[in-house]
Amino acid sequence: MKKPLILLLCVLLLSVGMVYFALPYLNSYQQDGEISFTELEQPVTVHRDKHGVPYVFAKSIADAIRAQGFVIAQDRVFQIEMYRAIISGKLASIVGESGVDSDIKMLVLGIHKNAERHFEFLNNENKNYLRWYAQGYNSFIANRSKEFPLELGLLGITPEAISVVDLLAVQHFAGFIQARNYEDEILSLNLDNALGTELANTLRPLNINPDRNTPVLPPRREVNKSMEAVSSNTLIVNSGLTQPVALPASGSNNWVTGNSKSSNGMPILVNDPHLDATILPGPWYPIGLFTPNISAIGANLPGVPGLLLGRTQHVSFGLTNAYGDSQDLYIELIDPDNPQNYMDGDISRPLVIERKTIKIKDQSTANGIRETTIAIRHTRRGPIISDHKIFGIQSSKPIVFRSAAAEITSDSLGFIDALTAKTVADVDLAFSKIDVLYINYVFADKFGGIGHRPTGAIPLRDNGETAKLAAAVDDWKGFIPKADMPGQMNPSKDWLGTSNHDVIPDDYPYYYSNHFSPNYRYLRTKELLNEAQDISAVQHWNMLKDVKNKHAEKLMPTLLALLENEASLTDLHRELSNWDYEDRIDSVAATIFHLTHEYLIRLTFEDEIPEPLLKNLLKSRYYWLQRTDDLILSGESEWFDIKGTDKLETLQDLVIMAANMAKSNLVSQLGDDRSEWRWGNYHTVSFVSPLRLEGLGSDIFGGGTHEVSGSGETLNRGQYSLNKGPYKSQWFSSLRMVADMSDDQKIMASMSGGNASRQFHPYFKSQLESWLNQEWVPWWLDKSSVEQNSKHKLQLVPGK
């Protein structure tokens, strides 16, 4: 009996081993040899390094972009098909009922429709960039169906040829995610309705630019008075407060030092975009592009030609989200005598009704699909989003969404011109043409120049912060002139940086935005760079790993003073007193601080702000964090009194309650041994496969769960949602890059994933281990280094 059992066990182990080693090849594509490519003008060579990063060598920019489209299809066709489904409102046809709310949101906002309109304004050069990219992508779709990833078959997706409008829509979608002001306006509107304008005004965002001499205080809202003037005859569809569909968050750090601060005597540029990159392989696609005139290495989003960040032989550039306000909400007045019309001043105009059909995957039907239709009402300003409960507007009034993306007439995409730029002036000119994306760029050149420019079309108006009564006279008077956008070149301090914070200078004549990150990460950048000299590229890389929490440092003296005489919290007070304010994995004090702070915020608001409005507020950290810090440091606020008790609570009462709640939470979840309360036990990140987002097997199919340092207010970011812990980091440094302008061989980089959106493929998470270890890998800039480190060589040749 033993011999057959041993033999059977060996066969099983051998079978498992064969499957394990065969799986990567079952979901792969051709990387060596030759592939014919009809639209190519001349042969193109594609090298891949051990991480799967492609390096495209072409004789022209046209063929380079075509090849970029081809390799992105090899690696990311599944990801792009999902992007297309989301943006065009067709997600439910793939995933079923869970995609309906997303489809409603995208169809109402009309992102794909905006891209279709915008494409007609592009000049031929920029239309060609999109056409070339589409040609490369579609060549793979048309001729390489046997290499389609397994994911497409599992979800029943048959990829179709991509259009130039589909590609442009990816940029419009990214721009919509970046400009989050309309969400703040909805939140403000709901807070006004729930609390009254006077109390809601005390929660308004507080934005402080540390480089500005005078703080800018926003005007007080008068929304409720405006609302009372509007007729309630609104014919609302699907009204009521709900949880809005969550969109990916975006943040980042970037900075650049000039010659005098760099150990090599030339600029060094640093960038780490903060995104939710928990679904592998992540949002970024690294690639090298080489022509007789261009040597470039960096990364872009799938579906976007060129590079959004990286460096060339002449310049380097890195991005953060600028949060320029390109969105407004308007309170429309329905004609009381004709509910099919709205009032535009004294003129009654007909509402434009657009009907959209949503297809929903449903196995209970004969053909596997059922349909539902939505009606989208439009005024001349835009769609009435309050008709659809997914936007979470708690109002009976018709609220219209207006977006600059629906009105821009720019003829250039802008960022592709950076590939041929030779100086910071050239880069600045290229980025000034970007209207769809709202980016804070910093950049450098080989001559020692450094610069900063925000991009995007920002409407000229007096008030973009709050919902306002629609009027016959348009309050948008064009867009902020490009020459007047905030930014600077070659400052005397010889460094520049942004961290999604308020960068508006003193006496700026225009309204730019009221949605910014708290300034703590930028304060830490200033602390590190102001006094430093002779900084090396490796030292810059180490700064990306910095976890000093300036937010905690600011609040801690106040919190410690309030906890000092509380006997039940002596142990917590001792931990916090000895803390160096670093959110390291092994720090117990970091865990205590973050959990105590969350409970303090909840205690401050939960007695007066009803659910789910409180949940929406807590998700909008940029909205309230710096404002509540101001309340805490002042020591007095009506918010600190808990309504419904016999006592007039003070800040001290709330801090003591919050610390006790944090202590009880930690004991119940991690035990009495305080050494187990370390931040890494409470703050983790999980990387998952799109095929298994949660549950049994998600760690096996994905990249596992890992302890991580940092928090929302550290340079090495690890932003989490407030959920009383344990905390899952969802918004972090998805890519890290250091570009040393004296190093013409490489840039230092790593990203939290890989190149291929193919389960089991070696490139699925090929850089994740380096990212977790906070190590860099070389992304090659010169041809000889590419060839020396090439693991695969593919020839794309003209022909059928």
Short mmCIF file of C-alpha atoms in Angstrom, two decimals, residues 123-548:
data_model
loop_
_atom_site.label_atom_id
_atom_site.label_comp_id
_atom_site.label_asym_id
_atom_site.label_seq_id
_atom_site.Cartn_x
_atom_site.Cartn_y
_atom_site.Cartn_z
CA ASN A 123 -4.67 70.04 -34.05
CA ASN A 124 -3.51 67.39 -36.49
CA GLU A 125 -0.25 66.76 -34.66
CA ASN A 126 -2.01 65.86 -31.42
CA LYS A 127 -4.73 63.89 -33.18
CA ASN A 128 -1.93 61.90 -34.78
CA TYR A 129 -0.42 61.02 -31.40
CA LEU A 130 -3.72 59.40 -30.47
CA ARG A 131 -4.10 57.76 -33.90
CA TRP A 132 -0.59 56.27 -33.77
CA TYR A 133 -1.18 54.88 -30.27
CA ALA A 134 -4.53 53.44 -31.36
CA GLN A 135 -2.90 51.83 -34.43
CA GLY A 136 -0.39 50.01 -32.25
CA TYR A 137 -3.02 48.89 -29.74
CA ASN A 138 -5.42 47.76 -32.44
CA SER A 139 -2.72 45.81 -34.27
CA PHE A 140 -2.42 43.60 -31.21
CA ILE A 141 -6.22 43.30 -30.87
CA ALA A 142 -6.66 42.36 -34.53
CA ASN A 143 -3.76 39.94 -34.91
CA ARG A 144 -2.81 38.47 -31.54
CA SER A 145 -6.08 37.08 -30.16
CA LYS A 146 -4.32 33.89 -29.03
CA GLU A 147 -2.27 36.07 -26.66
CA PHE A 148 -5.27 37.73 -25.00
CA PRO A 149 -4.98 37.45 -21.20
CA LEU A 150 -6.98 34.82 -19.33
CA GLU A 151 -8.78 37.57 -17.42
CA LEU A 152 -10.69 38.63 -20.53
CA GLY A 153 -12.09 35.16 -21.06
CA LEU A 154 -13.00 34.70 -17.39
CA LEU A 155 -15.09 37.87 -17.47
CA GLY A 156 -16.50 37.25 -20.92
CA ILE A 157 -14.83 40.32 -22.44
CA THR A 158 -14.06 40.39 -26.15
CA PRO A 159 -11.75 43.37 -26.72
CA GLU A 160 -12.63 45.67 -29.57
CA ALA A 161 -10.57 48.17 -31.54
CA ILE A 162 -9.92 51.27 -29.48
CA SER A 163 -10.83 54.69 -30.86
CA VAL A 164 -8.96 57.95 -30.53
CA VAL A 165 -11.87 59.26 -28.45
CA ASP A 166 -11.56 56.28 -26.09
CA LEU A 167 -7.92 57.21 -25.55
CA LEU A 168 -8.66 60.89 -25.00
CA ALA A 169 -11.42 59.90 -22.58
CA VAL A 170 -8.78 58.29 -20.34
CA GLN A 171 -7.22 61.73 -19.88
CA HIS A 172 -10.63 63.30 -19.25
CA PHE A 173 -11.38 60.64 -16.66
CA ALA A 174 -8.04 61.27 -14.92
CA GLY A 175 -8.72 65.01 -14.97
CA PHE A 176 -12.16 64.49 -13.45
CA ILE A 177 -10.68 62.42 -10.61
CA GLN A 178 -8.06 65.11 -9.98
CA ALA A 179 -10.51 68.01 -9.70
CA ARG A 180 -12.48 67.01 -6.62
CA ASN A 181 -14.06 70.35 -5.77
CA TYR A 182 -17.58 69.37 -6.72
CA GLU A 183 -17.46 66.73 -3.97
CA ASP A 184 -16.57 69.47 -1.47
CA GLU A 185 -19.46 71.58 -2.78
CA ILE A 186 -21.89 68.67 -2.31
CA LEU A 187 -20.53 68.10 1.19
CA SER A 188 -20.89 71.82 2.01
CA LEU A 189 -24.42 71.82 0.66
CA ASN A 190 -25.39 68.81 2.77
CA LEU A 191 -23.75 70.25 5.89
CA ASP A 192 -25.66 73.49 5.38
CA ASN A 193 -28.91 71.59 5.15
CA ALA A 194 -28.15 69.45 8.20
CA LEU A 195 -26.57 72.04 10.49
CA GLY A 196 -27.56 75.45 9.19
CA THR A 197 -25.17 77.80 7.47
CA GLU A 198 -23.76 79.45 10.59
CA LEU A 199 -22.54 76.23 12.20
CA ALA A 200 -21.50 74.69 8.89
CA ASN A 201 -19.32 77.73 8.22
CA THR A 202 -17.14 76.82 11.21
CA LEU A 203 -16.12 73.63 9.39
CA ARG A 204 -15.08 75.22 6.13
CA PRO A 205 -11.72 74.08 4.75
CA LEU A 206 -8.70 75.96 6.04
CA ASN A 207 -5.83 76.09 3.56
CA ILE A 208 -2.47 77.57 4.50
CA ASN A 209 0.43 78.01 2.10
CA PRO A 210 3.55 78.03 4.31
CA ASP A 211 5.32 80.19 1.72
CA ARG A 212 2.64 82.87 1.79
CA ASN A 213 2.92 85.81 4.14
CA THR A 214 -0.81 86.34 4.61
CA PRO A 215 -3.39 83.55 5.01
CA VAL A 216 -6.29 83.64 2.57
CA LEU A 217 -9.63 83.46 4.36
CA PRO A 218 -12.48 82.26 2.13
CA PRO A 219 -15.77 84.20 2.10
CA ARG A 220 -18.57 82.86 4.25
CA ARG A 221 -21.28 80.81 2.59
CA GLU A 222 -24.80 82.06 2.16
CA VAL A 223 -26.15 78.95 0.47
CA ASN A 224 -29.21 78.44 2.65
CA LYS A 225 -30.53 81.90 1.88
CA SER A 226 -30.05 81.19 -1.80
CA MET A 227 -31.78 77.86 -1.45
CA GLU A 228 -34.83 79.42 0.16
CA ALA A 229 -35.26 81.63 -2.88
CA VAL A 230 -35.59 78.66 -5.22
CA SER A 231 -38.91 77.09 -6.13
CA SER A 232 -39.40 73.58 -4.76
CA ASN A 233 -41.12 72.51 -7.98
CA THR A 234 -38.26 70.30 -9.12
CA LEU A 235 -39.57 66.95 -10.41
CA ILE A 236 -36.65 65.17 -8.72
CA VAL A 237 -35.82 61.60 -9.77
CA ASN A 238 -34.12 59.21 -7.32
CA SER A 239 -33.62 61.91 -4.70
CA GLY A 240 -32.30 61.12 -1.25
CA LEU A 241 -28.93 60.89 0.48
CA THR A 242 -26.82 57.84 -0.23
CA GLN A 243 -23.15 56.97 -0.23
CA PRO A 244 -21.53 58.43 -3.37
CA VAL A 245 -19.61 56.09 -5.64
CA ALA A 246 -16.01 56.18 -4.45
CA LEU A 247 -13.45 57.36 -6.99
CA PRO A 248 -9.72 56.74 -6.77
CA ALA A 249 -7.92 59.32 -4.68
CA SER A 250 -4.77 60.98 -5.90
CA GLY A 251 -2.03 62.92 -4.17
CA SER A 252 1.78 63.03 -4.35
CA ASN A 253 5.05 64.70 -3.43
CA ASN A 254 7.55 66.20 -5.83
CA TRP A 255 10.56 68.40 -5.40
CA VAL A 256 13.63 69.45 -7.32
CA THR A 257 16.93 70.88 -6.11
CA GLY A 258 19.14 73.10 -8.22
CA ASN A 259 22.88 73.06 -8.77
CA SER A 260 23.83 74.67 -5.47
CA LYS A 261 22.02 72.06 -3.35
CA SER A 262 23.03 68.98 -5.31
CA SER A 263 26.21 67.07 -4.56
CA ASN A 264 26.81 66.53 -8.26
CA GLY A 265 26.41 70.20 -9.18
CA MET A 266 23.33 69.50 -11.32
CA PRO A 267 19.59 69.37 -10.53
CA ILE A 268 18.00 66.31 -8.96
CA LEU A 269 14.27 65.75 -9.31
CA VAL A 270 12.15 63.56 -7.00
CA ASN A 271 8.58 62.29 -7.40
CA ASP A 272 6.26 59.80 -5.71
CA PRO A 273 2.64 59.85 -6.93
CA HIS A 274 0.16 58.75 -4.25
CA LEU A 275 -2.63 56.58 -5.60
CA ASP A 276 -4.70 53.60 -4.58
CA ALA A 277 -2.49 50.99 -6.20
CA THR A 278 -3.72 48.02 -4.16
CA ILE A 279 -5.07 46.24 -7.26
CA LEU A 280 -2.16 44.74 -9.16
CA PRO A 281 -0.29 45.50 -11.34
CA GLY A 282 -1.05 49.12 -10.36
CA PRO A 283 -1.92 52.24 -12.38
CA TRP A 284 1.53 53.15 -13.73
CA TYR A 285 3.20 51.75 -16.83
CA PRO A 286 6.98 52.37 -17.05
CA ILE A 287 8.46 52.55 -20.54
CA GLY A 288 11.49 53.88 -22.42
CA LEU A 289 11.03 55.73 -25.73
CA PHE A 290 14.00 56.24 -28.04
CA THR A 291 14.25 57.88 -31.47
CA PRO A 292 17.14 59.72 -33.19
CA ASN A 293 16.01 62.86 -31.32
CA ILE A 294 14.58 61.43 -28.10
CA SER A 295 15.96 59.39 -25.24
CA ALA A 296 13.30 59.14 -22.54
CA ILE A 297 12.41 56.89 -19.61
CA GLY A 298 9.51 57.26 -17.21
CA ALA A 299 5.92 56.21 -16.73
CA ASN A 300 2.44 56.92 -17.97
CA LEU A 301 -1.13 55.75 -17.47
CA PRO A 302 -2.32 52.97 -19.78
CA GLY A 303 -4.07 54.57 -22.72
CA VAL A 304 -2.05 57.79 -22.68
CA PRO A 305 0.76 58.28 -25.25
CA GLY A 306 4.19 59.61 -24.28
CA LEU A 307 5.22 60.09 -20.63
CA LEU A 308 3.53 61.89 -17.77
CA LEU A 309 6.63 61.71 -15.55
CA GLY A 310 10.28 60.83 -16.07
CA ARG A 311 13.32 62.28 -17.80
CA THR A 312 14.91 62.67 -21.20
CA GLN A 313 18.48 63.36 -22.25
CA HIS A 314 17.75 67.07 -21.64
CA VAL A 315 15.05 67.49 -18.95
CA SER A 316 13.21 65.74 -16.12
CA PHE A 317 9.68 66.25 -14.80
CA GLY A 318 7.54 64.96 -11.94
CA LEU A 319 3.93 65.53 -10.97
CA THR A 320 1.51 65.95 -8.09
CA ASN A 321 -2.19 66.68 -8.08
CA ALA A 322 -2.78 70.44 -8.14
CA TYR A 323 -6.52 70.22 -7.36
CA GLY A 324 -7.32 73.19 -9.58
CA ASP A 325 -11.04 73.93 -9.32
CA SER A 326 -12.62 73.27 -12.71
CA GLN A 327 -16.07 72.27 -11.42
CA ASP A 328 -19.03 74.24 -10.12
CA LEU A 329 -22.51 73.43 -8.84
CA TYR A 330 -25.51 75.60 -9.69
CA ILE A 331 -28.98 75.70 -8.13
CA GLU A 332 -31.44 75.86 -11.00
CA LEU A 333 -35.02 77.14 -10.87
CA ILE A 334 -37.66 74.99 -12.53
CA ASP A 335 -40.33 77.01 -14.32
CA PRO A 336 -43.30 76.95 -11.87
CA ASP A 337 -45.72 77.09 -14.81
CA ASN A 338 -44.00 74.39 -16.86
CA PRO A 339 -42.00 71.71 -15.03
CA GLN A 340 -40.43 70.61 -18.32
CA ASN A 341 -38.60 73.97 -18.45
CA TYR A 342 -36.13 75.83 -16.28
CA MET A 343 -35.75 79.57 -15.75
CA ASP A 344 -32.69 81.24 -17.28
CA GLY A 345 -33.17 84.68 -15.82
CA ASP A 346 -36.58 85.74 -17.12
CA ILE A 347 -36.53 83.24 -20.00
CA SER A 348 -38.14 79.82 -19.70
CA ARG A 349 -35.99 77.27 -21.54
CA PRO A 350 -36.82 73.61 -22.18
CA LEU A 351 -34.84 71.01 -20.27
CA VAL A 352 -32.89 68.75 -22.60
CA ILE A 353 -33.71 65.13 -21.76
CA GLU A 354 -31.08 62.53 -22.61
CA ARG A 355 -32.02 58.87 -22.18
CA LYS A 356 -29.32 56.27 -21.66
CA THR A 357 -29.67 52.50 -21.52
CA ILE A 358 -27.53 50.55 -19.09
CA LYS A 359 -26.91 46.88 -19.80
CA ILE A 360 -26.53 44.70 -16.72
CA LYS A 361 -25.01 41.23 -16.68
CA ASP A 362 -27.68 38.92 -15.29
CA GLN A 363 -27.51 35.13 -15.65
CA SER A 364 -31.16 34.78 -14.73
CA THR A 365 -32.23 36.22 -18.09
CA ALA A 366 -32.40 34.34 -21.36
CA ASN A 367 -29.50 36.21 -22.99
CA GLY A 368 -27.58 36.94 -19.80
CA ILE A 369 -28.30 40.68 -19.97
CA ARG A 370 -31.08 42.91 -18.67
CA GLU A 371 -31.49 46.61 -19.32
CA THR A 372 -32.52 49.72 -17.43
CA THR A 373 -32.92 53.26 -18.74
CA ILE A 374 -32.09 56.52 -17.02
CA ALA A 375 -33.17 60.02 -17.94
CA ILE A 376 -30.57 62.78 -17.68
CA ARG A 377 -31.92 66.32 -17.57
CA HIS A 378 -29.66 69.12 -18.81
CA THR A 379 -29.68 72.88 -18.58
CA ARG A 380 -27.27 74.98 -20.62
CA ARG A 381 -24.77 74.70 -17.77
CA GLY A 382 -24.72 70.91 -17.55
CA PRO A 383 -26.53 67.83 -16.21
CA ILE A 384 -28.81 67.97 -13.18
CA ILE A 385 -26.94 65.55 -10.94
CA SER A 386 -29.34 65.83 -7.99
CA ASP A 387 -31.82 63.72 -9.98
CA HIS A 388 -29.59 60.72 -9.27
CA LYS A 389 -29.14 59.60 -5.70
CA ILE A 390 -25.68 58.20 -6.37
CA PHE A 391 -24.28 61.74 -6.08
CA GLY A 392 -25.45 61.89 -2.46
CA ILE A 393 -27.08 65.35 -2.63
CA GLN A 394 -29.42 65.93 0.30
CA SER A 395 -31.61 68.56 -1.29
CA SER A 396 -34.93 68.84 -3.08
CA LYS A 397 -33.49 71.50 -5.36
CA PRO A 398 -32.18 70.79 -8.86
CA ILE A 399 -28.38 70.95 -8.67
CA VAL A 400 -26.40 71.19 -11.92
CA PHE A 401 -22.80 70.09 -12.43
CA ARG A 402 -20.66 72.28 -14.66
CA SER A 403 -17.18 71.27 -15.77
CA ALA A 404 -14.42 73.03 -17.67
CA ALA A 405 -13.78 69.72 -19.45
CA ALA A 406 -17.10 70.14 -21.25
CA GLU A 407 -16.13 73.59 -22.54
CA ILE A 408 -12.39 73.65 -23.28
CA THR A 409 -11.19 74.25 -26.84
CA SER A 410 -7.46 73.50 -26.45
CA ASP A 411 -5.73 72.14 -29.53
CA SER A 412 -2.85 70.37 -27.75
CA LEU A 413 -2.37 67.64 -25.16
CA GLY A 414 0.83 69.40 -24.06
CA PHE A 415 2.78 66.79 -22.16
CA ILE A 416 4.04 64.95 -25.27
CA ASP A 417 5.98 68.10 -26.23
CA ALA A 418 8.09 67.57 -23.10
CA LEU A 419 9.82 64.66 -24.87
CA THR A 420 11.58 67.10 -27.20
CA ALA A 421 12.11 69.93 -24.70
CA LYS A 422 15.70 71.03 -24.07
CA THR A 423 15.27 73.65 -21.34
CA VAL A 424 12.91 74.38 -18.47
CA ALA A 425 11.42 77.15 -20.60
CA ASP A 426 10.53 74.54 -23.22
CA VAL A 427 9.00 72.29 -20.58
CA ASP A 428 7.03 75.18 -19.10
CA LEU A 429 5.64 76.03 -22.54
CA ALA A 430 4.70 72.39 -23.17
CA PHE A 431 2.89 72.00 -19.86
CA SER A 432 1.11 75.34 -20.27
CA LYS A 433 -0.87 73.68 -23.07
CA ILE A 434 -2.37 71.03 -20.79
CA ASP A 435 -6.02 71.82 -20.11
CA VAL A 436 -7.55 68.47 -19.16
CA LEU A 437 -5.17 67.39 -16.38
CA TYR A 438 -4.71 69.37 -13.14
CA ILE A 439 -1.08 68.78 -12.24
CA ASN A 440 1.60 70.54 -10.24
CA TYR A 441 4.70 69.86 -12.31
CA VAL A 442 8.25 70.48 -11.16
CA PHE A 443 10.99 70.13 -13.76
CA ALA A 444 14.70 70.60 -14.40
CA ASP A 445 17.16 70.77 -17.28
CA LYS A 446 20.82 69.95 -17.87
CA PHE A 447 21.74 73.66 -17.68
CA GLY A 448 20.74 73.88 -14.01
CA GLY A 449 17.29 75.40 -14.51
CA ILE A 450 14.37 74.35 -12.29
CA GLY A 451 10.70 75.28 -12.47
CA HIS A 452 7.15 74.70 -11.25
CA ARG A 453 3.89 75.02 -13.19
CA PRO A 454 0.30 74.04 -12.40
CA THR A 455 -1.66 72.85 -15.43
CA GLY A 456 -5.33 72.71 -16.40
CA ALA A 457 -8.09 75.10 -17.44
CA ILE A 458 -9.33 77.03 -14.38
CA PRO A 459 -12.49 79.13 -14.97
CA LEU A 460 -12.34 82.82 -14.22
CA ARG A 461 -15.01 83.46 -11.59
CA ASP A 462 -15.39 85.12 -8.22
CA ASN A 463 -16.75 82.10 -6.34
CA GLY A 464 -16.01 78.53 -7.18
CA GLU A 465 -16.30 77.19 -3.64
CA THR A 466 -20.03 76.84 -3.12
CA ALA A 467 -23.20 75.96 -4.95
CA LYS A 468 -24.72 79.16 -6.33
CA LEU A 469 -27.92 80.33 -7.90
CA ALA A 470 -27.93 79.96 -11.66
CA ALA A 471 -28.25 83.30 -13.41
CA ALA A 472 -28.82 84.52 -16.95
CA VAL A 473 -25.43 86.25 -16.92
CA ASP A 474 -22.62 83.69 -17.07
CA ASP A 475 -20.30 83.97 -14.05
CA TRP A 476 -17.51 82.17 -15.93
CA LYS A 477 -15.49 84.76 -17.83
CA GLY A 478 -13.13 82.48 -19.68
CA PHE A 479 -10.14 80.81 -18.00
CA ILE A 480 -7.14 82.01 -15.98
CA PRO A 481 -4.51 83.09 -18.53
CA LYS A 482 -1.68 80.59 -18.77
CA ALA A 483 0.87 83.31 -18.10
CA ASP A 484 -0.90 84.04 -14.79
CA MET A 485 -1.03 80.51 -13.43
CA PRO A 486 0.80 80.21 -10.09
CA GLY A 487 4.32 78.86 -10.48
CA GLN A 488 7.92 80.00 -10.57
CA MET A 489 11.29 79.44 -12.18
CA ASN A 490 14.78 79.33 -10.64
CA PRO A 491 13.97 80.72 -7.17
CA SER A 492 16.77 82.04 -5.01
CA LYS A 493 16.38 79.20 -2.48
CA ASP A 494 17.30 76.86 -5.39
CA TRP A 495 14.62 74.26 -4.76
CA LEU A 496 10.93 73.82 -5.51
CA GLY A 497 8.36 71.33 -4.30
CA THR A 498 4.67 70.61 -3.94
CA SER A 499 2.63 68.19 -1.82
CA ASN A 500 -0.93 68.86 -3.05
CA HIS A 501 -0.99 71.83 -0.68
CA ASP A 502 -2.07 75.41 -1.32
CA VAL A 503 0.57 76.93 -3.63
CA ILE A 504 -1.24 80.22 -4.28
CA PRO A 505 1.11 83.19 -3.73
CA ASP A 506 0.38 86.45 -1.93
CA ASP A 507 -1.93 88.86 -3.75
CA TYR A 508 -2.93 86.31 -6.37
CA PRO A 509 -5.75 88.02 -8.30
CA TYR A 510 -7.81 84.92 -9.18
CA TYR A 511 -9.79 82.25 -7.39
CA TYR A 512 -7.86 79.01 -8.05
CA SER A 513 -9.25 76.39 -5.65
CA ASN A 514 -10.34 75.73 -2.10
CA HIS A 515 -9.52 72.02 -2.05
CA PHE A 516 -5.96 71.27 -1.00
CA SER A 517 -4.05 68.85 1.15
CA PRO A 518 -3.07 69.93 4.66
CA ASN A 519 0.41 71.40 4.44
CA TYR A 520 2.24 69.03 6.79
CA ARG A 521 4.06 67.02 4.12
CA TYR A 522 5.27 70.21 2.48
CA LEU A 523 6.41 71.55 5.88
CA ARG A 524 8.53 68.43 6.26
CA THR A 525 9.95 68.94 2.76
CA LYS A 526 10.92 72.50 3.71
CA GLU A 527 12.49 71.27 6.91
CA LEU A 528 14.64 68.78 5.01
CA LEU A 529 15.63 70.99 2.08
CA ASN A 530 15.95 74.56 3.37
CA GLU A 531 19.18 74.04 5.25
CA ALA A 532 20.57 71.05 3.37
CA GLN A 533 23.45 71.34 0.95
CA ASP A 534 25.28 68.87 -1.29
CA ILE A 535 22.38 66.40 -1.35
CA SER A 536 23.07 63.22 -3.31
CA ALA A 537 20.57 61.17 -5.30
CA VAL A 538 20.71 58.44 -2.63
CA GLN A 539 19.93 60.99 0.08
CA HIS A 540 16.94 62.17 -1.93
CA TRP A 541 15.78 58.56 -2.18
CA ASN A 542 16.06 58.25 1.60
CA MET A 543 13.90 61.37 1.99
CA LEU A 544 11.13 59.50 0.16
CA LYS A 545 11.24 57.01 3.04
CA ASP A 546 10.84 59.76 5.67
CA VAL A 547 8.00 59.19 8.18
CA LYS A 548 8.25 62.29 10.39
#
